[in-house]
XYZ file of C-alpha atoms in Angstrom:
352
model
C -2.252 65.352 51.262
C -2.895 67.221 54.637
C -1.602 70.567 53.993
C -0.765 71.895 57.443
C 2.226 69.184 58.039
C 2.386 68.068 54.472
C 1.610 64.444 55.405
C 0.551 62.351 52.255
C -2.342 60.142 52.743
C -4.112 58.224 50.002
C -7.884 59.118 49.247
C -9.059 55.684 50.248
C -6.960 55.546 53.494
C -8.133 54.580 56.846
C -8.988 57.368 59.308
C -5.822 58.314 61.408
C -3.446 57.231 58.622
C -0.015 58.046 59.644
C 0.984 59.024 56.189
C 2.921 57.335 53.244
C 6.294 58.689 54.180
C 6.090 57.938 58.004
C 8.151 55.128 59.383
C 5.018 53.882 60.655
C 3.306 53.453 57.144
C 1.706 50.129 56.713
C 2.815 49.156 60.103
C 0.595 51.066 62.800
C -2.762 49.733 64.350
C -4.543 52.508 62.206
C -3.206 50.679 58.863
C -5.149 47.258 59.654
C -7.406 46.602 56.917
C -6.418 49.638 54.740
C -6.174 48.703 50.867
C -2.950 50.509 50.819
C -1.207 48.787 53.830
C 1.138 46.349 51.860
C 2.057 48.958 49.470
C 2.740 51.501 52.066
C 4.875 48.950 54.304
C 7.167 48.165 51.495
C 7.438 51.549 49.856
C 10.824 53.532 50.199
C 10.600 56.243 52.906
C 12.065 59.804 53.428
C 12.327 62.668 50.958
C 11.548 62.492 47.297
C 14.573 62.489 45.561
C 12.780 64.068 42.387
C 12.334 67.263 44.511
C 16.110 67.809 44.536
C 16.076 67.407 40.776
C 13.361 70.034 40.491
C 15.130 72.532 42.928
C 18.103 72.419 40.600
C 16.095 73.050 37.678
C 14.189 75.802 39.242
C 17.350 77.463 40.834
C 17.682 79.150 37.520
C 14.207 80.591 37.420
C 13.878 84.032 39.272
C 10.164 84.355 39.706
C 7.364 81.657 39.574
C 3.790 82.676 39.419
C 0.609 80.433 39.432
C -2.399 81.710 37.521
C -5.592 80.277 39.293
C -9.386 80.574 38.697
C -12.196 79.045 40.810
C -14.126 78.387 37.646
C -13.398 77.378 34.246
C -14.327 79.741 31.235
C -13.268 83.048 33.097
C -10.301 83.806 30.905
C -7.498 82.277 33.039
C -5.384 80.915 30.080
C -6.057 83.919 27.980
C -4.651 86.003 30.855
C -1.669 83.870 31.495
C -0.926 83.864 27.559
C -1.160 87.753 27.374
C 0.706 88.158 30.518
C 3.637 85.968 29.121
C 3.465 88.006 25.785
C 3.631 91.190 27.697
C 6.770 90.092 29.976
C 8.617 88.900 26.722
C 7.879 92.127 25.125
C 9.681 93.866 28.012
C 12.664 91.886 27.467
C 12.274 89.448 30.206
C 13.046 85.624 29.743
C 9.680 83.919 30.050
C 8.447 80.210 30.508
C 4.881 79.379 30.234
C 3.758 75.857 31.833
C 0.340 74.565 31.054
C -0.492 72.098 33.885
C -4.409 71.917 32.905
C -3.783 68.175 32.158
C -7.377 67.541 30.842
C -8.055 70.825 28.920
C -4.588 72.302 27.708
C -5.569 75.681 26.032
C -2.004 77.355 25.931
C -0.782 75.788 22.615
C -3.990 77.223 20.926
C -3.529 80.587 22.592
C 0.272 80.785 21.877
C -0.594 79.650 18.170
C 1.527 76.457 18.636
C -0.920 73.806 17.712
C 0.626 70.804 16.048
C 4.041 71.577 17.766
C 5.872 68.679 19.314
C 8.242 68.396 22.187
C 11.959 67.335 21.430
C 14.514 65.707 23.517
C 18.024 66.924 23.928
C 20.937 65.917 26.243
C 19.696 68.635 28.655
C 16.157 67.373 28.846
C 12.927 68.247 27.115
C 13.121 71.225 25.153
C 10.119 73.864 25.566
C 8.330 74.915 22.472
C 9.263 78.580 21.717
C 7.249 81.442 20.101
C 8.271 85.174 20.608
C 11.149 83.927 22.961
C 8.656 82.436 25.405
C 9.358 78.750 26.220
C 6.065 76.894 26.472
C 5.391 73.314 27.775
C 1.989 71.580 27.746
C 0.716 68.023 27.488
C -1.175 69.467 24.381
C 2.083 68.853 22.561
C 2.160 65.291 23.456
C -1.248 64.071 22.222
C -1.245 62.075 19.064
C -4.511 63.579 18.294
C -5.816 66.958 19.406
C -9.186 65.711 20.114
C -7.917 62.994 22.371
C -9.281 63.079 25.939
C -6.797 62.705 28.753
C -8.437 60.415 31.257
C -5.942 60.150 34.101
C -6.226 59.875 37.729
C -4.366 61.991 40.279
C -1.122 60.072 40.268
C -0.592 60.150 36.741
C -1.189 63.958 36.671
C 1.074 64.517 39.443
C 3.755 62.408 37.536
C 3.607 64.558 34.252
C 3.493 67.667 36.259
C 6.817 66.593 38.146
C 8.273 65.705 34.718
C 7.635 69.168 33.428
C 9.347 70.736 36.284
C 12.582 68.343 36.601
C 12.945 67.015 32.994
C 12.286 70.227 30.933
C 15.238 72.389 30.361
C 13.875 75.728 31.046
C 17.111 77.548 30.991
C 17.456 80.771 32.913
C 14.194 82.590 33.269
C 13.017 85.920 34.829
C 9.575 84.514 35.175
C 7.730 81.001 35.046
C 4.097 81.460 34.588
C 2.021 78.487 35.502
C -1.523 77.955 34.080
C -3.321 75.923 36.321
C -6.749 74.377 35.710
C -9.784 75.733 37.690
C -10.434 74.568 41.318
C -8.394 73.334 43.940
C -7.469 69.636 42.931
C -4.544 67.257 42.460
C -2.741 69.472 40.039
C -2.820 72.553 42.465
C -1.557 70.396 45.430
C 1.270 68.827 43.365
C 2.477 72.182 41.877
C 2.636 73.788 45.427
C 4.289 70.571 46.832
C 6.884 70.514 44.190
C 7.627 74.228 43.893
C 7.278 75.276 47.683
C 10.988 74.756 48.803
C 11.999 76.609 45.576
C 9.998 79.651 46.252
C 6.769 80.477 44.659
C 6.098 84.315 44.367
C 2.498 84.144 44.574
C -0.953 83.409 42.772
C -2.924 85.706 40.632
C -6.595 84.508 40.516
C -8.780 85.298 37.742
C -12.708 85.767 37.849
C -15.637 87.260 36.347
C -17.681 89.831 38.220
C -20.767 87.682 39.064
C -21.423 86.060 42.359
C -21.359 82.471 40.893
C -17.980 82.915 39.973
C -16.647 84.873 42.885
C -18.248 82.139 45.468
C -15.496 79.669 44.030
C -12.764 82.541 43.929
C -13.230 82.686 47.630
C -12.421 78.915 47.826
C -9.392 79.734 45.938
C -8.122 82.622 48.208
C -8.745 80.161 50.960
C -6.654 77.350 49.438
C -3.797 79.731 49.029
C -4.044 80.909 52.483
C -3.973 77.196 53.716
C -0.989 76.129 51.550
C 0.993 79.280 52.530
C 0.947 81.005 48.760
C 0.735 84.777 48.557
C -2.278 85.920 46.681
C -0.535 88.644 44.448
C -3.987 89.952 43.460
C -7.375 89.143 41.734
C -8.132 90.102 38.239
C -11.781 90.762 37.370
C -11.978 89.651 33.581
C -14.961 90.163 31.189
C -15.769 93.298 33.242
C -18.234 94.725 30.881
C -18.573 94.668 27.019
C -16.416 97.279 25.572
C -16.581 97.726 21.699
C -16.377 100.479 19.077
C -19.899 101.361 17.646
C -18.180 100.584 14.056
C -17.575 97.004 15.128
C -21.299 96.211 16.078
C -23.610 94.264 13.940
C -27.040 95.955 13.787
C -30.213 94.044 13.305
C -33.895 94.562 13.503
C -35.814 92.411 15.926
C -38.195 89.964 14.900
C -41.747 90.907 14.232
C -44.940 88.851 13.965
C -43.354 85.446 14.140
C -40.718 86.313 11.386
C -37.990 83.598 11.050
C -34.867 85.741 10.440
C -33.673 89.171 11.879
C -33.131 91.643 9.291
C -29.385 92.756 9.244
C -29.290 96.602 8.868
C -25.500 97.099 9.754
C -24.571 98.768 6.362
C -27.550 101.195 6.657
C -26.663 102.001 10.110
C -23.008 102.541 9.214
C -23.813 104.583 6.217
C -25.890 106.892 8.326
C -23.239 107.260 10.943
C -20.441 107.998 8.333
C -22.764 110.631 6.742
C -24.233 112.338 9.643
C -22.086 111.494 12.762
C -18.502 110.211 11.769
C -17.086 111.357 15.024
C -19.113 108.517 16.662
C -17.404 105.837 14.704
C -14.391 105.806 17.207
C -16.804 105.785 20.219
C -16.597 102.705 22.513
C -19.803 101.243 23.653
C -20.071 99.781 27.184
C -22.237 97.353 28.324
C -22.672 95.178 31.693
C -22.822 91.622 30.638
C -22.420 90.092 34.126
C -24.321 91.269 37.198
C -21.765 93.202 39.332
C -24.161 95.131 41.628
C -22.792 93.562 44.756
C -19.258 95.112 44.117
C -17.732 92.371 42.084
C -14.212 91.238 42.712
C -12.993 94.535 44.012
C -15.449 94.232 47.001
C -14.511 90.615 47.619
C -10.797 91.502 47.706
C -11.497 94.059 50.542
C -13.664 91.394 52.500
C -10.829 88.827 52.138
C -7.854 91.058 52.514
C -6.144 90.484 49.285
C -4.902 92.817 46.622
C -7.185 93.818 43.694
C -5.188 94.195 40.440
C -7.769 95.759 38.265
C -10.511 94.811 35.560
C -10.353 93.755 31.920
C -13.317 94.302 29.737
C -14.879 91.850 27.640
C -13.354 92.814 24.363
C -14.136 90.921 21.186
C -10.828 91.857 19.607
C -8.891 90.306 22.505
C -11.072 87.016 22.006
C -9.971 86.956 18.551
C -6.374 87.372 19.242
C -6.411 84.506 21.589
C -8.283 82.517 19.288
C -5.593 83.179 16.570
C -2.640 82.777 19.166
C -1.613 86.411 18.974
C -0.425 88.973 21.551
C -3.035 91.787 22.035
C -0.304 94.275 22.462
C 0.807 94.157 18.950
C -0.663 97.257 17.132
C -3.660 98.988 18.490
C -6.530 96.557 17.457
C -6.961 95.525 21.098
C -6.459 98.887 22.525
C -9.559 98.664 24.915
C -8.255 95.497 26.530
C -4.519 95.918 25.943
C -4.408 99.180 28.221
C -6.442 97.535 30.813
C -3.851 94.401 30.693
C -0.916 96.898 30.518
C -2.009 98.656 34.090
C -2.568 95.343 35.544
C 0.693 93.936 34.838
C 2.478 97.418 35.557
C 0.838 97.075 39.107
C 2.063 93.502 39.438
C 5.618 94.332 38.615
C 5.679 97.082 41.297
C 4.914 94.453 44.009
C 7.863 93.922 46.300
C 7.877 90.201 46.003
C 8.423 90.471 42.110
C 10.401 93.754 41.665
């Protein structure tokens, strides 16, 4: 698809393709010899009627937010899940749509593994947890280990179904967890939702340059397709962990095969000699951020910086167990950072 004029062009089309929806599709001189010529000439032309059905479904959704990342493994789905938990805790009606077709993580991160989608007279029913309506292809796989080996058109088809066939009901927020990169899924979700109004995108990254290089491309994608960047979140921004949560070992010496675990001895000394240190949080930089990290990149690219979330093992554990990090104070290090980011997001004029 050419984003400037929304002309749909197959990947294997000839140069100067008029687009599949053009009246000249399959008929112009540029179509001669194209493998798609016959299909284009016979295909129905005009607006996609499914877009009308999507617009009707989305009319009951106040805000639509895309969660994007340039690279995989930066914590995008964790952020999507925790954002949804936080908004639900504020008594907002929240839907979470997982369009990562090949790597659906949301069922795991919401504690919904093994759940199935049910059909009603209103359409597909989302799976609910803590009042959050969740939809993912992960609910449709016979075996969770099954690989989804689909080309673009089939991915686009299921995303369209998630939007037009799912009965989301009235929502304050629809959070869309997208796969990393700028591929078919991203083009499809923008195309399907553009006319219904997308509030914008939140882009998740880690501090190091190898991630930020691709985040720049994500920002560029948003600008090209006319999606506002609500802000960038720097995730895993340094390890933060209480001293009492560490494991302590003696390093190997003289070719020894196993490190010696001295955790109990260290903790005994701390409890006896310096109990006040047990609640101290240790901080360590995991990724190199000497070049300014996401904050500097945001200044250079003219997009908002929402804040940093530390690498918190307690948050990782909550995500693995499908829990909100805001319940109790176990994840206080990361929960406070996430709360500040979400508060900043909700002050945005587009979302307020």
